[in-house]
C-alpha cells in the first residue's frame, strides 16, 4: 500500500471509529480491504513517524551477549503428517489454550561452550530434571509478541527488536545467558513460516509467540545456572480479557498489596512478577473486578494494571487533552505497546503526552472535577483495554471512558491494529513472510 | 537414651564445645557415642522443653486443605537393580548435586476431582508441557527439611509438621491446591525408608528432602492453575556454604537492593523469592562476600541473610547477653530453625531472647561500643553459619563472632545437632525408621 494511502487511512480510522467497531464485530474473517476502498479519496494527513525520528522513551544500556547461537546453525525436523493437529475454530481460541505443530529449542551448556545449535522440532513436552532451578527458584523469564496476518495476506511482527532487547535485560538480571536478539528473531521467523497456516485469517485474532528462557541446571544452589534452555512456542489467540457488557473492565485498587518494589525485578519480564499476583487477582475477581490496579508507596502511585501498563486521559491545567502514563521508575514493565502509544500520540497535535507520577488522590480529584476522561490498560496480549470502574476502599470510582464520542484509546487501538495488520506501512511492522 | 542422660548431655555439650568441635572435625563417620560415654557422671540440668510448654512465635492461621491425597492410596514402583546408582563419597556431596533412586509424585487435576493417588517411582525426569504455568509465571513453591541418621542408627526428621504448615500457606498464596500435611509426611517417610541407605552414616552430612509443588496447567492465563504436581526428591548433602579460613562468612549489605516488600511474598517459601537474588549475590561474591544481608526501608532494617534468618548476640542495656532476631513482619521467612532457636534459647537462664527490629545503625553503634558479640545466619540447609564481617558502604564491619570463648551460636548449633542426631530425646525429633 503506498504511503499516501496509508496516511489517509489513519485519518479515516480516526474519523470513522464507530463504523470500524461495527465492521470488526461483523465477522471474524473481516478484512480491512473494505475500509481501504473507502479511503481512496481522503485527504493528506501529517506524515507518519519514522523510527529514527521517534522520541526514545527507554534507555538502551550496553548489553554484551554471551557468544550467541546462530540462525545459520538451525536444524529443522518437521512433524510427520499424522502429527499435525486440526486447527481450532476462531470462537474457541481464548488466550494460550492451543499450540501449533512445531516449536523452537536452543540449549545452553556452559561446559560445552555455551549456546548450542537451535532446533525446530515437532511440538512436544519438555523433559526437565526435577531439581532444575527453573522449578524451584523461578530462574525463568519470557517474552510475548504476536504474528499478524495482514490485509495483504502477509505476516508481520511488531517491533520484535524491543522484545529481544527486554529479554536480554531479563536474562542478565536472572543470571541466565544472553544472546544476539537478531539471531533469535530469525529463528522465530522461520518457526512462524513453518506454522504459518496457524496465523489466523482474521483481524480479531493473532498468533501469539512466547519465547521463554529457563535455568535447567539440576542442583540446589541459589546461583546462576550452568545450563539453560530457550524455547519458543506459538499459540493462536483471541481476546485476553473478558470485558463487562460495556466493553470495558472494572479494576480493583488495594493499597495493601504490591506488585513490585525498588531494588526488585518489576521492570523485567520474569516469572517472579506474575505468580504472586494470582491470589490478589482472584480476590479482586470475587469482588467483581477483572483486574488489579497495582499501587505503590505512601502516595499510592499507579504502576500497572493486571499485566498491562496503565494510561489516563484527562483535561490538564491548560485545558488540553493529556495522555499520561507513569514513568519507567524500575517498578514498571517497559511495554512495547506502552512505548508505541507514547511515540504515536506524540505525533498528534490534539493530545499532550506525558510520563508522570499519577497518585490515587490525583485520579479521584480529576474525576470529581469532571476532568478525567479515559483510563485504559495496554499490552501486547490485550492491545488496549478500556477501564470504566475502579473499586477503591469500599467505593466505586466511575470513569467515563465508554461515554466519550471519539475516545483516545480507540484511536490508538485502531492505529496500532492498522499498523499491525498492514493497513498502514509503518516501520514498526516487519513483514516476515 | 533415658531422659536424664540426655539432659546431662546438653550441659556437657555446652561446657565442652571446643572438644566437640575438634571431635567433629576428626572424621566424617564420627558418632556422638564417644561423647555419650563422657557424660554419664554429669549433673542434672534444667528440664528440656516440651512441645506444649514452648512459646509460640508464629501464628497458626486456619487452613482448610482441599480434599487431600491419602497415604493409604500410595502406589510404590521400585527401581530395578540395574537402575540403582552408586552412592557418592561423603567429600563429594556438596549441596543438592546428587539424588537418590526414588521420588514421590502426586498429581492434581481439578477436572478429575483434585488430588490423585500418590506414587513412589524410580527417580526420573519430569515431563512438562512447555506452556506449564510453573515455567512462565513462577507458579511454584518448595520446602526443605532433612533426614538425620542418629547415634542409634535410627533416622529422624526435625519438626516436619512446621514445613507442612508453611508449605500449605505458600500454596494458598500461590493459587495452588492445599493438602493434609500429615498425609504428605507419611508419604515422605515411606520414600526415605525406601532410600534409607542414602541417609549418610555421618554427622556432618544428611539427606536433604525437597518437596516441591508446581502449577502444570498448560495455558497462558495468569490465574490459579487447574492442574498441579507435588513431587519430593532426596539429596545427600554436606555443607551449603563455603566459609572463610576463620570458619565464618562475610556478608554484603547493600541498601539499594531489596529481597521482599510489604504486600509481597517474602514470608512464603516460593520460587519468586530466590531467582531475583542471584544477580545480587553474584555481585556480592565479586566483592569477596559469600552472602547478601538483605536490608529494608529507610532505617535499613535487617531482614534476612542469604537464604537464612539473621541473629545477633549483644550485651543489652541491662548488661545481659541478648539474642535477637527481626520479628515476622511479612518480609521474613518463618524459619523452622529460627523458631527452634528462639524456643530453645528461651529456656536458657543466661541469655535474654528477643524478636526486635534491628537497623544497620544499631548494628554499627553496638559494634563501636564493643557490645556486639556475635552474628549468625540460621536455616535448615546451613543449620547455623557464623558471620565475621559485613561489607557496608565501602567499609568493613568486623564482628567478633569467632573470637568468643563460648559463643551462643555454637551452643545452639550443638544443641540442634544433638537433637537432630538423637543424642538427646526431644519432641522436635521424629523417629521415622
mmCIF file of C-alpha atoms in Angstrom, chain B residues 14-153:
data_model
loop_
_atom_site.group_PDB
_atom_site.id
_atom_site.type_symbol
_atom_site.label_atom_id
_atom_site.label_comp_id
_atom_site.label_asym_id
_atom_site.label_seq_id
_atom_site.Cartn_x
_atom_site.Cartn_y
_atom_site.Cartn_z
ATOM 1 C CA UNK B 14 27.685 -26.521 76.470
ATOM 2 C CA UNK B 15 30.755 -26.947 78.636
ATOM 3 C CA UNK B 16 32.859 -28.843 76.126
ATOM 4 C CA UNK B 17 32.208 -27.025 72.896
ATOM 5 C CA UNK B 18 35.775 -26.874 71.744
ATOM 6 C CA UNK B 19 36.323 -30.546 72.385
ATOM 7 C CA UNK B 20 33.166 -31.276 70.389
ATOM 8 C CA UNK B 21 34.349 -29.128 67.515
ATOM 9 C CA UNK B 22 37.656 -30.967 67.448
ATOM 10 C CA UNK B 23 35.944 -34.313 67.606
ATOM 11 C CA UNK B 24 33.586 -33.368 64.790
ATOM 12 C CA UNK B 25 36.492 -32.418 62.601
ATOM 13 C CA UNK B 26 38.275 -35.752 63.171
ATOM 14 C CA UNK B 27 36.223 -37.950 60.925
ATOM 15 C CA UNK B 28 33.096 -37.849 58.842
ATOM 16 C CA UNK B 29 31.967 -41.082 60.434
ATOM 17 C CA UNK B 30 32.373 -39.772 63.953
ATOM 18 C CA UNK B 31 29.403 -40.598 66.177
ATOM 19 C CA UNK B 32 28.361 -38.892 69.348
ATOM 20 C CA UNK B 33 28.713 -42.253 71.103
ATOM 21 C CA UNK B 34 32.137 -41.326 72.372
ATOM 22 C CA UNK B 35 30.649 -38.170 73.776
ATOM 23 C CA UNK B 36 27.859 -40.026 75.462
ATOM 24 C CA UNK B 37 30.346 -42.124 77.355
ATOM 25 C CA UNK B 38 31.797 -38.939 78.761
ATOM 26 C CA UNK B 39 28.566 -37.599 80.131
ATOM 27 C CA UNK B 40 27.452 -40.488 82.323
ATOM 28 C CA UNK B 41 28.634 -38.804 85.501
ATOM 29 C CA UNK B 42 27.455 -35.274 84.755
ATOM 30 C CA UNK B 43 24.910 -33.468 86.851
ATOM 31 C CA UNK B 44 21.296 -32.810 86.305
ATOM 32 C CA UNK B 45 20.358 -29.822 84.138
ATOM 33 C CA UNK B 46 17.124 -27.814 83.832
ATOM 34 C CA UNK B 47 14.397 -29.961 82.283
ATOM 35 C CA UNK B 48 14.265 -29.856 78.479
ATOM 36 C CA UNK B 49 11.413 -28.037 76.851
ATOM 37 C CA UNK B 50 8.345 -29.974 75.896
ATOM 38 C CA UNK B 51 6.363 -29.112 72.774
ATOM 39 C CA UNK B 52 3.323 -27.990 74.789
ATOM 40 C CA UNK B 53 5.267 -25.659 77.045
ATOM 41 C CA UNK B 54 7.115 -23.899 74.230
ATOM 42 C CA UNK B 55 6.314 -20.282 73.472
ATOM 43 C CA UNK B 56 4.560 -19.878 70.149
ATOM 44 C CA UNK B 57 6.454 -17.499 67.913
ATOM 45 C CA UNK B 58 4.257 -17.985 64.886
ATOM 46 C CA UNK B 59 0.506 -17.739 64.436
ATOM 47 C CA UNK B 60 -1.232 -20.769 63.017
ATOM 48 C CA UNK B 61 -3.981 -19.474 60.761
ATOM 49 C CA UNK B 62 -6.829 -21.737 59.920
ATOM 50 C CA UNK B 63 -6.088 -23.634 56.741
ATOM 51 C CA UNK B 64 -8.747 -25.690 55.050
ATOM 52 C CA UNK B 65 -6.949 -28.090 52.756
ATOM 53 C CA UNK B 66 -8.542 -29.222 49.540
ATOM 54 C CA UNK B 67 -9.720 -32.775 49.907
ATOM 55 C CA UNK B 68 -6.266 -34.235 50.302
ATOM 56 C CA UNK B 69 -4.442 -37.166 48.810
ATOM 57 C CA UNK B 70 -4.089 -40.041 51.271
ATOM 58 C CA UNK B 71 -1.055 -42.057 52.229
ATOM 59 C CA UNK B 72 -3.214 -45.187 52.163
ATOM 60 C CA UNK B 73 -3.583 -44.743 48.383
ATOM 61 C CA UNK B 74 0.188 -44.702 47.811
ATOM 62 C CA UNK B 75 1.411 -46.830 44.906
ATOM 63 C CA UNK B 76 5.049 -47.883 45.005
ATOM 64 C CA UNK B 77 7.074 -48.906 41.951
ATOM 65 C CA UNK B 78 10.610 -49.783 42.990
ATOM 66 C CA UNK B 79 13.615 -49.230 40.751
ATOM 67 C CA UNK B 80 15.090 -52.275 39.079
ATOM 68 C CA UNK B 81 18.509 -53.336 40.385
ATOM 69 C CA UNK B 82 20.250 -52.028 37.262
ATOM 70 C CA UNK B 83 18.714 -48.573 37.880
ATOM 71 C CA UNK B 84 20.288 -48.193 41.318
ATOM 72 C CA UNK B 85 23.116 -45.692 41.418
ATOM 73 C CA UNK B 86 26.415 -45.914 43.200
ATOM 74 C CA UNK B 87 26.408 -43.605 46.215
ATOM 75 C CA UNK B 88 28.848 -40.701 46.068
ATOM 76 C CA UNK B 89 31.730 -40.271 48.528
ATOM 77 C CA UNK B 90 30.973 -38.026 51.508
ATOM 78 C CA UNK B 91 33.636 -35.500 50.463
ATOM 79 C CA UNK B 92 31.997 -35.061 47.036
ATOM 80 C CA UNK B 93 28.470 -34.435 48.267
ATOM 81 C CA UNK B 94 28.259 -30.630 48.153
ATOM 82 C CA UNK B 95 24.683 -29.368 48.389
ATOM 83 C CA UNK B 96 21.984 -30.799 46.128
ATOM 84 C CA UNK B 97 24.162 -32.309 43.409
ATOM 85 C CA UNK B 98 23.244 -35.985 43.827
ATOM 86 C CA UNK B 99 19.798 -37.530 44.038
ATOM 87 C CA UNK B 100 18.557 -40.854 45.335
ATOM 88 C CA UNK B 101 16.994 -43.763 43.462
ATOM 89 C CA UNK B 102 13.328 -42.922 44.027
ATOM 90 C CA UNK B 103 10.973 -39.977 44.114
ATOM 91 C CA UNK B 104 7.421 -39.144 45.192
ATOM 92 C CA UNK B 105 4.854 -37.717 42.770
ATOM 93 C CA UNK B 106 1.291 -36.609 43.413
ATOM 94 C CA UNK B 107 -0.745 -35.116 40.578
ATOM 95 C CA UNK B 108 -3.649 -32.717 40.972
ATOM 96 C CA UNK B 109 -6.306 -32.323 38.276
ATOM 97 C CA UNK B 110 -9.322 -30.250 39.190
ATOM 98 C CA UNK B 111 -11.458 -31.851 36.480
ATOM 99 C CA UNK B 112 -10.634 -35.322 37.857
ATOM 100 C CA UNK B 113 -11.707 -34.376 41.357
ATOM 101 C CA UNK B 114 -8.445 -32.865 42.591
ATOM 102 C CA UNK B 115 -5.613 -34.786 44.196
ATOM 103 C CA UNK B 116 -4.758 -38.123 42.622
ATOM 104 C CA UNK B 117 -3.116 -41.142 44.247
ATOM 105 C CA UNK B 118 0.454 -40.608 45.487
ATOM 106 C CA UNK B 119 3.139 -42.593 43.658
ATOM 107 C CA UNK B 120 6.689 -43.506 44.536
ATOM 108 C CA UNK B 121 8.629 -44.263 41.353
ATOM 109 C CA UNK B 122 12.236 -44.634 40.275
ATOM 110 C CA UNK B 123 13.890 -41.198 40.102
ATOM 111 C CA UNK B 124 13.271 -39.773 36.658
ATOM 112 C CA UNK B 125 12.988 -36.582 34.656
ATOM 113 C CA UNK B 126 9.653 -34.809 34.681
ATOM 114 C CA UNK B 127 7.597 -34.471 31.524
ATOM 115 C CA UNK B 128 6.260 -30.924 31.474
ATOM 116 C CA UNK B 129 4.186 -29.138 28.851
ATOM 117 C CA UNK B 130 6.164 -26.125 27.579
ATOM 118 C CA UNK B 131 3.248 -23.810 28.461
ATOM 119 C CA UNK B 132 3.015 -25.008 32.088
ATOM 120 C CA UNK B 133 2.427 -22.042 34.389
ATOM 121 C CA UNK B 134 5.335 -23.176 36.573
ATOM 122 C CA UNK B 135 7.754 -22.285 33.755
ATOM 123 C CA UNK B 136 6.293 -18.889 32.829
ATOM 124 C CA UNK B 137 4.687 -17.333 35.901
ATOM 125 C CA UNK B 138 6.694 -18.936 38.722
ATOM 126 C CA UNK B 139 3.654 -20.816 39.997
ATOM 127 C CA UNK B 140 5.879 -22.919 42.226
ATOM 128 C CA UNK B 141 6.928 -23.360 45.833
ATOM 129 C CA UNK B 142 9.106 -25.716 47.800
ATOM 130 C CA UNK B 143 10.143 -26.864 51.248
ATOM 131 C CA UNK B 144 13.439 -28.046 52.676
ATOM 132 C CA UNK B 145 13.849 -30.495 55.515
ATOM 133 C CA UNK B 146 16.361 -33.174 56.396
ATOM 134 C CA UNK B 147 16.546 -36.804 57.449
ATOM 135 C CA UNK B 148 19.305 -37.389 60.027
ATOM 136 C CA UNK B 149 20.916 -40.753 60.816
ATOM 137 C CA UNK B 150 21.229 -40.705 64.573
ATOM 138 C CA UNK B 151 23.696 -42.036 67.084
ATOM 139 C CA UNK B 152 21.335 -45.022 67.468
ATOM 140 C CA UNK B 153 21.289 -45.609 63.671
#
